PDB file of C-alpha atoms in Angstrom:
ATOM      1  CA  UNK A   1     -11.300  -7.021  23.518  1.00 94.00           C
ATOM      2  CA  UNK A   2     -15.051  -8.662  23.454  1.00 92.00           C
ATOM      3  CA  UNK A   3     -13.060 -11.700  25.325  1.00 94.00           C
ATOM      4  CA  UNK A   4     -12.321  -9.529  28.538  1.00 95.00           C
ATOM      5  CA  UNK A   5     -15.206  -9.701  31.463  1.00 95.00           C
ATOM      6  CA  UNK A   6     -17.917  -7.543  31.040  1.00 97.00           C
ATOM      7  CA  UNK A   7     -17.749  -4.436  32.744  1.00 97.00           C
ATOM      8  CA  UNK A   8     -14.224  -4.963  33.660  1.00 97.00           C
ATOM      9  CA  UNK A   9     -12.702  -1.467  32.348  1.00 98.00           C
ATOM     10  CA  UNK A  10     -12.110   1.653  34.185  1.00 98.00           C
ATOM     11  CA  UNK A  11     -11.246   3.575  30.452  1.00 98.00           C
ATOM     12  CA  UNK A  12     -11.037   3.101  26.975  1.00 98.00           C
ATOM     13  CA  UNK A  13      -8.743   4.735  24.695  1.00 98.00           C
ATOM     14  CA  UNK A  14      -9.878   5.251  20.709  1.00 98.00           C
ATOM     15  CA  UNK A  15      -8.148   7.009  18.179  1.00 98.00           C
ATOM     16  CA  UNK A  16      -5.236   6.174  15.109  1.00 97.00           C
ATOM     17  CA  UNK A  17      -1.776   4.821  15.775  1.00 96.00           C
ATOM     18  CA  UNK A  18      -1.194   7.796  17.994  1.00 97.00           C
ATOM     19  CA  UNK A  19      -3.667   5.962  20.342  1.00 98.00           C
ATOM     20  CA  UNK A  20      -1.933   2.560  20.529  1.00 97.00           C
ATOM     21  CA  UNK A  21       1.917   3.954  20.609  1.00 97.00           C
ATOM     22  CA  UNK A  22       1.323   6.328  23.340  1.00 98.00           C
ATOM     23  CA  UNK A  23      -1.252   4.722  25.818  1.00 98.00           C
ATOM     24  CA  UNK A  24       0.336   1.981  28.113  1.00 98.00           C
ATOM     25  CA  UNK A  25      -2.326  -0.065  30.057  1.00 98.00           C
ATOM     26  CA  UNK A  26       0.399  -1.928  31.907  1.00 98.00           C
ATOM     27  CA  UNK A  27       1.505   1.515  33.473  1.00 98.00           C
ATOM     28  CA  UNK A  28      -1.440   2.583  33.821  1.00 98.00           C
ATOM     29  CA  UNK A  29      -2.875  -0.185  35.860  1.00 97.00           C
ATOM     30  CA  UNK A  30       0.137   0.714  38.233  1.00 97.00           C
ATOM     31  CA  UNK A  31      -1.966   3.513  39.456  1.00 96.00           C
ATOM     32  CA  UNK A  32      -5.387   1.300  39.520  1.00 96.00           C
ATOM     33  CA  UNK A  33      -6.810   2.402  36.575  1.00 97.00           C
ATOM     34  CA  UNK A  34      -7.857  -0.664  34.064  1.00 97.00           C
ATOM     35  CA  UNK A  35      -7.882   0.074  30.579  1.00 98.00           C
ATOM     36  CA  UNK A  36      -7.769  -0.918  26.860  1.00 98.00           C
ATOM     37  CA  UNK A  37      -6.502   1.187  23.582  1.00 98.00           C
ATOM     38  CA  UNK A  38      -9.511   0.164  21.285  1.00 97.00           C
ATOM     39  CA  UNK A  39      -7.197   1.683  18.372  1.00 97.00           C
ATOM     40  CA  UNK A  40      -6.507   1.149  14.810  1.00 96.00           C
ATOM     41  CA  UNK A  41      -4.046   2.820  11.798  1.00 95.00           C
ATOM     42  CA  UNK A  42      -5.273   5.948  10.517  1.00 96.00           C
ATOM     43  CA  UNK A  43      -9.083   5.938  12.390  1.00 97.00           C
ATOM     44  CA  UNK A  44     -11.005   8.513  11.118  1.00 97.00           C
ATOM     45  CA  UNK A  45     -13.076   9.922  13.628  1.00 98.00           C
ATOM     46  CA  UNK A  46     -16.469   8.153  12.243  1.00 97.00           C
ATOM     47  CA  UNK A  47     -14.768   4.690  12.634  1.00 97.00           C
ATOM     48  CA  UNK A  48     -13.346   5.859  16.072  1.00 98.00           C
ATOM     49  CA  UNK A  49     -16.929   6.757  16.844  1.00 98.00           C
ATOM     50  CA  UNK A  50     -18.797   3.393  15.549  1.00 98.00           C
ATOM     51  CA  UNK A  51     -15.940   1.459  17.863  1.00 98.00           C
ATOM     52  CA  UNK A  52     -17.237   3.137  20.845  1.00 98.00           C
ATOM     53  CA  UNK A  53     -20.737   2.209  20.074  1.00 98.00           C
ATOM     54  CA  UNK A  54     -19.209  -1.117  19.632  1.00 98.00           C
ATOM     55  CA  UNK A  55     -17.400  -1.065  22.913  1.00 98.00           C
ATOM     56  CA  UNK A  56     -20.646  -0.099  25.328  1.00 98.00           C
ATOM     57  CA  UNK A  57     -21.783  -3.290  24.020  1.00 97.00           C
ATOM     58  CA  UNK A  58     -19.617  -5.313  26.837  1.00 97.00           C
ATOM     59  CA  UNK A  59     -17.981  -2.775  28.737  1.00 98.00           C
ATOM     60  CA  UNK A  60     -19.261   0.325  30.887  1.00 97.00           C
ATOM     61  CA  UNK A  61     -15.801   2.336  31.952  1.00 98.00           C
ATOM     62  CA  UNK A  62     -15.751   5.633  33.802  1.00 98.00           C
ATOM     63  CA  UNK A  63     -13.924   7.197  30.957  1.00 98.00           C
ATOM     64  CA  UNK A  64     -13.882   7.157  27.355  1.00 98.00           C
ATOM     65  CA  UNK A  65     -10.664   8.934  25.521  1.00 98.00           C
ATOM     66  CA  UNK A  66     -10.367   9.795  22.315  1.00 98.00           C
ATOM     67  CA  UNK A  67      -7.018  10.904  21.032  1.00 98.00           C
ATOM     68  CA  UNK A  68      -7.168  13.310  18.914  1.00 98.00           C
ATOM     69  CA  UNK A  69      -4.394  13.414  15.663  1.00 97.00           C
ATOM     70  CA  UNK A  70      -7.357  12.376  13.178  1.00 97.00           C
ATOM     71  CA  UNK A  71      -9.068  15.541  13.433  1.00 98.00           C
ATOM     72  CA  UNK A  72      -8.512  18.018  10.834  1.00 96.00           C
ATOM     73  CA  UNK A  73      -9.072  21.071   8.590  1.00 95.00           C
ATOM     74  CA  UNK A  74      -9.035  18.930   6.084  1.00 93.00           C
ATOM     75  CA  UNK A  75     -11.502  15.915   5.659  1.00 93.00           C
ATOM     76  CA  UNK A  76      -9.589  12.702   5.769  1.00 92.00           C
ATOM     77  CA  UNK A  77     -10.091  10.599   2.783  1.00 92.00           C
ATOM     78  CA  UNK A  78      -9.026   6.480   4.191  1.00 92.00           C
ATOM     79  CA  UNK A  79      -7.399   4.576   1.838  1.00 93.00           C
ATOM     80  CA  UNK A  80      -9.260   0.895   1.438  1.00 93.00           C
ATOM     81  CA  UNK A  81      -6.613  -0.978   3.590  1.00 93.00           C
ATOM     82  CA  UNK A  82      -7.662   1.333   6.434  1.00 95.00           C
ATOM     83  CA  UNK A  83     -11.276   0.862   5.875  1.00 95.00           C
ATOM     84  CA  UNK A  84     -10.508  -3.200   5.978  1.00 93.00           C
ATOM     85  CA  UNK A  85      -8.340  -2.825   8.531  1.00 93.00           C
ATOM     86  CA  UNK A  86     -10.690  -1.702  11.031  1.00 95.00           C
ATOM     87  CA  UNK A  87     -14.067  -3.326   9.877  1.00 94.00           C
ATOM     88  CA  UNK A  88     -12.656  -6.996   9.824  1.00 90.00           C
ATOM     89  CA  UNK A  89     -11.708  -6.864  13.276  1.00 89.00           C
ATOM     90  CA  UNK A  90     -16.086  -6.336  14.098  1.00 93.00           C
ATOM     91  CA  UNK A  91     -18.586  -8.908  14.123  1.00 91.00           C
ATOM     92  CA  UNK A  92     -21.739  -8.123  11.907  1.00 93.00           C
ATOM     93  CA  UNK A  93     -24.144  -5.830  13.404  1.00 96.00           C
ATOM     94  CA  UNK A  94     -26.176  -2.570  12.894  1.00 97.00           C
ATOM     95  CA  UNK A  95     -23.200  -0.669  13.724  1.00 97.00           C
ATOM     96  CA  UNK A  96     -21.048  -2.721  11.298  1.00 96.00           C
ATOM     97  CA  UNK A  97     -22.903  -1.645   8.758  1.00 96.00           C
ATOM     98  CA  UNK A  98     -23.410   1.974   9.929  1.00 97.00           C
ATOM     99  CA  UNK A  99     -19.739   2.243  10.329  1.00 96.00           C
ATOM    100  CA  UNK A 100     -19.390   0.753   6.477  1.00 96.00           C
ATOM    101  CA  UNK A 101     -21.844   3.020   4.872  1.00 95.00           C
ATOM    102  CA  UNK A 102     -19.665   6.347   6.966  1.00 96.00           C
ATOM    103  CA  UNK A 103     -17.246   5.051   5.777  1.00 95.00           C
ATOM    104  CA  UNK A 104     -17.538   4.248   2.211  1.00 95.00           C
ATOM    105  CA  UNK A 105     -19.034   7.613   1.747  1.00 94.00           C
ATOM    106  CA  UNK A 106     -18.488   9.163  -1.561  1.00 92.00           C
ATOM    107  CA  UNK A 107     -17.681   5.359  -3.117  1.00 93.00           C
ATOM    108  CA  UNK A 108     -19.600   4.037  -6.106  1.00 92.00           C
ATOM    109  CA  UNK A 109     -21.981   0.924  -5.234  1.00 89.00           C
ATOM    110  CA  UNK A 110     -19.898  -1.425  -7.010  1.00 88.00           C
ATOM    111  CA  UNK A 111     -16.653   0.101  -5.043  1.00 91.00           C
ATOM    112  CA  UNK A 112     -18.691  -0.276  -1.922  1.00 91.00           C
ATOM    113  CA  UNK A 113     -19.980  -4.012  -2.141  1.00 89.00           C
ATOM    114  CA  UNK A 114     -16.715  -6.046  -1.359  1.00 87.00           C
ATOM    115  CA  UNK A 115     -16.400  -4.008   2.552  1.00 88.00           C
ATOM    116  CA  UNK A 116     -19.784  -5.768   2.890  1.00 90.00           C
ATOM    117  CA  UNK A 117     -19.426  -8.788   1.058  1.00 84.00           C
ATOM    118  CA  UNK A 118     -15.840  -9.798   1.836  1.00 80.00           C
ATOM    119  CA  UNK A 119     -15.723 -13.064   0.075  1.00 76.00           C
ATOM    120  CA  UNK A 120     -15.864 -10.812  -3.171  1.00 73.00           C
ATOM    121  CA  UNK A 121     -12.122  -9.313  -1.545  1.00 74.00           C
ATOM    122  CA  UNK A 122     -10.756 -12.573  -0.512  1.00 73.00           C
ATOM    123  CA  UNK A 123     -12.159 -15.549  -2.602  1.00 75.00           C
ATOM    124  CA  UNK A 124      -8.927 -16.547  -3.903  1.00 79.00           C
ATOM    125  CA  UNK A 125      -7.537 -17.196  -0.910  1.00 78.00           C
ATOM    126  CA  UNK A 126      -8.947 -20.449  -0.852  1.00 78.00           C
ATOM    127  CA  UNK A 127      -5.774 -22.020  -2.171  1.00 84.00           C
ATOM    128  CA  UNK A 128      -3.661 -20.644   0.999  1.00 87.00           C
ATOM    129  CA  UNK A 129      -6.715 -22.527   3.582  1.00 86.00           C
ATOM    130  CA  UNK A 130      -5.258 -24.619   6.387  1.00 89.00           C
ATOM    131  CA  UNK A 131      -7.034 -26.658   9.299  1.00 86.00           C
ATOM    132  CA  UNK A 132      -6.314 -23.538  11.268  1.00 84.00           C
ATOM    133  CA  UNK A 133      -8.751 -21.326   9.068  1.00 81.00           C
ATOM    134  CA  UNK A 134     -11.782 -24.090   9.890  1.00 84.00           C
ATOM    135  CA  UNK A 135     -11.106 -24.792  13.604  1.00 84.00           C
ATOM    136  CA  UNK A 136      -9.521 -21.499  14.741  1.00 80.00           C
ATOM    137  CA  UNK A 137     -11.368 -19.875  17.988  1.00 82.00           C
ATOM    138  CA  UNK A 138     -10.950 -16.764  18.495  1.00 81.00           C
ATOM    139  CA  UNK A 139     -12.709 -16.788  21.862  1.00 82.00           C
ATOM    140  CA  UNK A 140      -9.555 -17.970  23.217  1.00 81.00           C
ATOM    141  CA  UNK A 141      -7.400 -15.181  22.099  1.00 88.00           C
ATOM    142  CA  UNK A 142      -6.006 -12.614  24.458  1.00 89.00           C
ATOM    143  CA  UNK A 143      -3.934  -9.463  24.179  1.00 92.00           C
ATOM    144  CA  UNK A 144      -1.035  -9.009  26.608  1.00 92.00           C
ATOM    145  CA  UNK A 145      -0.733  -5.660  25.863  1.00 96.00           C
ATOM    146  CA  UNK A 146      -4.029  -4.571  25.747  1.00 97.00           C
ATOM    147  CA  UNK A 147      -3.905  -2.941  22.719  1.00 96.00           C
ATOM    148  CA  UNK A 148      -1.187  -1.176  22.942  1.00 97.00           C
ATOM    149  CA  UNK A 149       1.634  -1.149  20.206  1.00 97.00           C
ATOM    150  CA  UNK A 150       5.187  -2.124  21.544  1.00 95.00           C
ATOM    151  CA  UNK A 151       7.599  -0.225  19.984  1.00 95.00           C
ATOM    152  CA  UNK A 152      11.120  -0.457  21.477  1.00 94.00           C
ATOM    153  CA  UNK A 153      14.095   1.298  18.882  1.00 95.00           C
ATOM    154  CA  UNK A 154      14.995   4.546  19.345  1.00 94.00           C
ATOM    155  CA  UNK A 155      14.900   6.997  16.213  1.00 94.00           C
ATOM    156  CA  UNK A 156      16.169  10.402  17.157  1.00 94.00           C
ATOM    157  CA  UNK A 157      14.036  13.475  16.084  1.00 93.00           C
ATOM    158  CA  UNK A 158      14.391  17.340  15.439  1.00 92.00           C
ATOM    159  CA  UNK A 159      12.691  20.052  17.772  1.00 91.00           C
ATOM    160  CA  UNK A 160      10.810  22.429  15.147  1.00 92.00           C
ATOM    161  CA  UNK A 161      10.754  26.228  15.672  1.00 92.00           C
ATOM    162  CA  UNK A 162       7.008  27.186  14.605  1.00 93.00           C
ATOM    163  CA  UNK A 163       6.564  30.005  12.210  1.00 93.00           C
ATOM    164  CA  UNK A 164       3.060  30.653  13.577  1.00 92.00           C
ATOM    165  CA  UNK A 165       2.369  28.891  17.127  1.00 95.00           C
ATOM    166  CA  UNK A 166      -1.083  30.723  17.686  1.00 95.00           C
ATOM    167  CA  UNK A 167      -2.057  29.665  14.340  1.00 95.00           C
ATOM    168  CA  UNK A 168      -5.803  28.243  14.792  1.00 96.00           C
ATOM    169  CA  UNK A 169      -7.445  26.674  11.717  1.00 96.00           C
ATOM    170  CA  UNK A 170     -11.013  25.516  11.424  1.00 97.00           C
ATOM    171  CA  UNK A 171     -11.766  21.935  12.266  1.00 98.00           C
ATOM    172  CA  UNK A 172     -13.978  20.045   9.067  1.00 97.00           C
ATOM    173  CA  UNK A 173     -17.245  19.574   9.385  1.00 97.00           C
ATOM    174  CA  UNK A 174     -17.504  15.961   9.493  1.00 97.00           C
ATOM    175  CA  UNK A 175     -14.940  15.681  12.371  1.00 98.00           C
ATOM    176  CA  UNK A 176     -17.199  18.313  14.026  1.00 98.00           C
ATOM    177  CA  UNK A 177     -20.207  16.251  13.999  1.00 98.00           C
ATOM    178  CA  UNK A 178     -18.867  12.871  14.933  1.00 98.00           C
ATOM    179  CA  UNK A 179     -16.585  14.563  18.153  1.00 98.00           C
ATOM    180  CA  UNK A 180     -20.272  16.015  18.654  1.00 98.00           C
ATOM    181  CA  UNK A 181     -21.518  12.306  18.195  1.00 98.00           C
ATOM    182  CA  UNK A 182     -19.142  10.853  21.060  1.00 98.00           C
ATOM    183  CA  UNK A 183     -19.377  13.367  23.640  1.00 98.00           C
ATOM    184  CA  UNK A 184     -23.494  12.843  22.963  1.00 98.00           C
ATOM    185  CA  UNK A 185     -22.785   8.991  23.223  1.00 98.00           C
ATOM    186  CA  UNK A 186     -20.645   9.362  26.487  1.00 98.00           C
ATOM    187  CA  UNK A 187     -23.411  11.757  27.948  1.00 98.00           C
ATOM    188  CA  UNK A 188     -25.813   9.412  27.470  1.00 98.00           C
ATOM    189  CA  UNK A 189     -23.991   6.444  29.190  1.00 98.00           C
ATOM    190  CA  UNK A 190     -22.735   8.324  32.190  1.00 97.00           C
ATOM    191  CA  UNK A 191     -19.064   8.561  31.072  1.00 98.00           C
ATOM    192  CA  UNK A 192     -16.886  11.368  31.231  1.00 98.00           C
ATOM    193  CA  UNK A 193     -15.418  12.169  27.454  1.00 98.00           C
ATOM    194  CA  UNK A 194     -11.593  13.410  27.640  1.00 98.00           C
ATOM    195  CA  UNK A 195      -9.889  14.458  24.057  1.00 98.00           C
ATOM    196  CA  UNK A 196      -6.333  14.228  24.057  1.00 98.00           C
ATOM    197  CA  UNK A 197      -3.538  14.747  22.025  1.00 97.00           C
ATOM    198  CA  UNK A 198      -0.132  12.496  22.666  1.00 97.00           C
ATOM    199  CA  UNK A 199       2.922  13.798  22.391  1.00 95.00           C
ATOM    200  CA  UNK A 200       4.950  14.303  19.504  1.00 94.00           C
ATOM    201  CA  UNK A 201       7.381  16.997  17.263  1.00 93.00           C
ATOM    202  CA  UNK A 202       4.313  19.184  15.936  1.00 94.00           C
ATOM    203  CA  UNK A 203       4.864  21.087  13.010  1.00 94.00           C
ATOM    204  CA  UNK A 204       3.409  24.353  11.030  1.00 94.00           C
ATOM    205  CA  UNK A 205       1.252  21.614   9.395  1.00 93.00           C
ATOM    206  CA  UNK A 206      -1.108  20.552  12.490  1.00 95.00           C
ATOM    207  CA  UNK A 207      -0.392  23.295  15.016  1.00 97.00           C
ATOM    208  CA  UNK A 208      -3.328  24.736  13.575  1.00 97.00           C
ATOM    209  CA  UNK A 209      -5.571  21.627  14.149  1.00 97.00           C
ATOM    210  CA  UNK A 210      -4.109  21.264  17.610  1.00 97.00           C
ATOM    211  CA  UNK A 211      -5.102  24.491  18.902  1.00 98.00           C
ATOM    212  CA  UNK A 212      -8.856  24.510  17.151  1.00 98.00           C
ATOM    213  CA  UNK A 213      -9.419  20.925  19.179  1.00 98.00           C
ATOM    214  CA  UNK A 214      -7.829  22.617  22.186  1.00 98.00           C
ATOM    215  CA  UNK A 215     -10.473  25.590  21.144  1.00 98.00           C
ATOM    216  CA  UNK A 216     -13.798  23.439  20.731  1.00 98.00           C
ATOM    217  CA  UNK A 217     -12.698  21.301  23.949  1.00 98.00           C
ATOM    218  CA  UNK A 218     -12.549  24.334  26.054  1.00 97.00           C
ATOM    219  CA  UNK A 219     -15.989  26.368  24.332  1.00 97.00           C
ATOM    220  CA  UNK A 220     -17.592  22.910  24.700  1.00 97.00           C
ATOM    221  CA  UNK A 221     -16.642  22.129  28.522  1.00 97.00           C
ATOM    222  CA  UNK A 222     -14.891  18.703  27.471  1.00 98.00           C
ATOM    223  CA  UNK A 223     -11.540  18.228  29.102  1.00 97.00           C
ATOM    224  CA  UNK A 224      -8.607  18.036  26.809  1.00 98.00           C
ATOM    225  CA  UNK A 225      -4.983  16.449  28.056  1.00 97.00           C
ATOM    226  CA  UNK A 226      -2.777  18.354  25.432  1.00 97.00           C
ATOM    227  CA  UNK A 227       0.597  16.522  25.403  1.00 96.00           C
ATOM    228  CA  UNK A 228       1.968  18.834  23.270  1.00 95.00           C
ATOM    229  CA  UNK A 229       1.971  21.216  25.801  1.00 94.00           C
ATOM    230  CA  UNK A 230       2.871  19.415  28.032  1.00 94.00           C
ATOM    231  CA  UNK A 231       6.172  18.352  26.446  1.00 90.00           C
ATOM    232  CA  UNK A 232       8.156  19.803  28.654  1.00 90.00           C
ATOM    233  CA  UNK A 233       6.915  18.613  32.003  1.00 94.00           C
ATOM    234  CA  UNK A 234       7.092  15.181  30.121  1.00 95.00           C
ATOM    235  CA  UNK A 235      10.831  15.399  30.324  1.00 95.00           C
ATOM    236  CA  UNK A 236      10.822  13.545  27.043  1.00 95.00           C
ATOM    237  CA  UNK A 237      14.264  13.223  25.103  1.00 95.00           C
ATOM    238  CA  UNK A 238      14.263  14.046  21.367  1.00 95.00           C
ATOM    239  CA  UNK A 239      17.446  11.514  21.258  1.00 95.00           C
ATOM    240  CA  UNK A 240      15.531   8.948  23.451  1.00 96.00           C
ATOM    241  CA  UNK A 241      12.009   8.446  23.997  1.00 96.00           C
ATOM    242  CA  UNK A 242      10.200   8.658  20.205  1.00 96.00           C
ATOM    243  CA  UNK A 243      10.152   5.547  17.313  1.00 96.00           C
ATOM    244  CA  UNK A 244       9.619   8.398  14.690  1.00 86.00           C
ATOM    245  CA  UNK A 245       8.974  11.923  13.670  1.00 85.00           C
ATOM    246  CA  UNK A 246       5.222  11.086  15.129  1.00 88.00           C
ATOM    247  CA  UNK A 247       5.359   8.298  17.673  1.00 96.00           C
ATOM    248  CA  UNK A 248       6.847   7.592  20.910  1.00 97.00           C
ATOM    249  CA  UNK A 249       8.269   4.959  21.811  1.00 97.00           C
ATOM    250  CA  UNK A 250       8.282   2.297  24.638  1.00 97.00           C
ATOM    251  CA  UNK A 251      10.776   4.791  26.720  1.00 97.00           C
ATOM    252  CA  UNK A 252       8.565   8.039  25.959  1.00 97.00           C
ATOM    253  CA  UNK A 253       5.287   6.512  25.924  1.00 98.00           C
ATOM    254  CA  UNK A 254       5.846   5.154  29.547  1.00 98.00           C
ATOM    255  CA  UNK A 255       6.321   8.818  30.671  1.00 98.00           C
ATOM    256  CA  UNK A 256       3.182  10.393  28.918  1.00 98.00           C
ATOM    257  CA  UNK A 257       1.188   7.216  30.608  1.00 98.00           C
ATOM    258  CA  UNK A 258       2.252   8.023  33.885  1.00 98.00           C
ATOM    259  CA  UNK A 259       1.881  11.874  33.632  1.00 97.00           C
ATOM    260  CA  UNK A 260      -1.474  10.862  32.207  1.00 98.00           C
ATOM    261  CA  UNK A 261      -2.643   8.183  34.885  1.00 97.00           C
ATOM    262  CA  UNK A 262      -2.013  10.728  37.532  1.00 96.00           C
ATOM    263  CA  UNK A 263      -4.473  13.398  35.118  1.00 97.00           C
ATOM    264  CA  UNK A 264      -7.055  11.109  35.051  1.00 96.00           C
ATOM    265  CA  UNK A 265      -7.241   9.927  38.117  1.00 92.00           C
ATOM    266  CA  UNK A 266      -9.998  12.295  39.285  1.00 88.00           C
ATOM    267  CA  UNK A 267     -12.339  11.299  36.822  1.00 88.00           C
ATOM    268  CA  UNK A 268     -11.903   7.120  37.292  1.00 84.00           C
ATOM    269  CA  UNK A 269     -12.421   7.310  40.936  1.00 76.00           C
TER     270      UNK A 269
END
């Protein structure tokens, strides 16, 4: 990502997995728009947040989206690999560290220290070194997918009658703030902020969650693209088009991009 050209994106897509197995920049530029999926496993919204920061450093798109699967009820708790996962892909900076210390809440100091000092995590790794590690450049790395996640087999799933389909829960507080954080963020740089939520078998578990975002998008005037409801008009086959119980795959993700390039549209132009 901070080896594209400056300025060069029309949107940017953050969020978890759902993010990177559902948004298709190749399709999407079919329909002009330029984009990357800024994405990583399991983003809790205050990483999500501190990547966007992150982003505005180089890029200034029309659009920022933020899928929405992370937020909850329930405040998500990262396990360390998650944490890792997503601050050793930043350089050092302010927001680094910002992200760290959101992240780490609730840790003890000494629990804390090795997301800041990583040599304390991977010292002995020295004995697995090779030139690579001392003459690597990343500057030269690029990403022909563009941060999208390529997932090609085909894992039938179940349709699920809900028990409850109004159901609305109430979305945690710290979710609250940081959605509250983004749209401030977006507001401030002159981009529109559009919540989403891809596509997938939904069950008594998160229909709740999906219909308070769909809630505090509509009381809050942000526009939501709810591919939930929209499952239908996706034409996507249970047999066909999903990797898993909660992803889609190459076949179905390619239909939600299109149905959601031609959504969008109004607000890159």
């Amino acid at each position: 990502f901070r080896n594209l050209e400056e300025n060069s994106l029309d949107m940017i897509v953050f969020g978890s997995s759902h993010a990177y197995c559902s948004f298709v920049p190749s399709v999407l530029s079919e329909y002009g728009i330029s984009s990357y999926v800024l994405a990583t496993q399991q983003q809790p919204s205050y990483i999500s947040y501190h990547y966007m920061k992150e982003a505005l450093k180089t890029q200034k798109p029309k659009v920022i989206v933020y899928e929405t699967f992370m937020i909850s009820s329930n405040e998500f708790v990262p396990d360390d690999s998650v944490i890792y996962d997503a601050a050793n892909q930043l350089p050092l900076s302010v927001n680094k560290l910002e992200m760290l210390r959101a992240a780490t809440k609730g840790k003890k100091a000494g629990e804390k220290l090795p997301f800041y000092l990583t040599l304390l995590k991977y010292h002995n790794r020295y004995g697995d070194l090779t030139d690579e590690d001392f003459y690597y450049d990343p500057s030269a790395d690029s990403d022909e997918y563009s941060g999208y996640v390529y997932l090609e087999n085909a894992k039938p799933v179940e349709a699920i009658t809900l028990e409850n389909p109004d159901e609305t829960s109430t979305i945690c507080d710290r979710d609250l703030e940081y959605m509250g954080k983004m749209a401030k963020l977006c507001e401030e740089n002159g981009i529109k902020f559009v919540l989403a939520y891809a596509p997938y078998v939904v069950g008594d578990d998160r229909i709740g969650d999906l219909n308070a975002i769909a809630e505090y998008a509509e009381e809050n005037g942000i526009a939501f693209y709810n591919g939930y409801k929209e499952f239908d008009s996706l034409s996507l086959d249970l047999e066909t088009d999903f990797y898993g119980t909660n992803h889609l795959n190459y076949s179905g993700a390619t239909k939600f991009s299109r149905a959601f390039a031609e959504y969008i549209e109004e607000y890159i132009k």
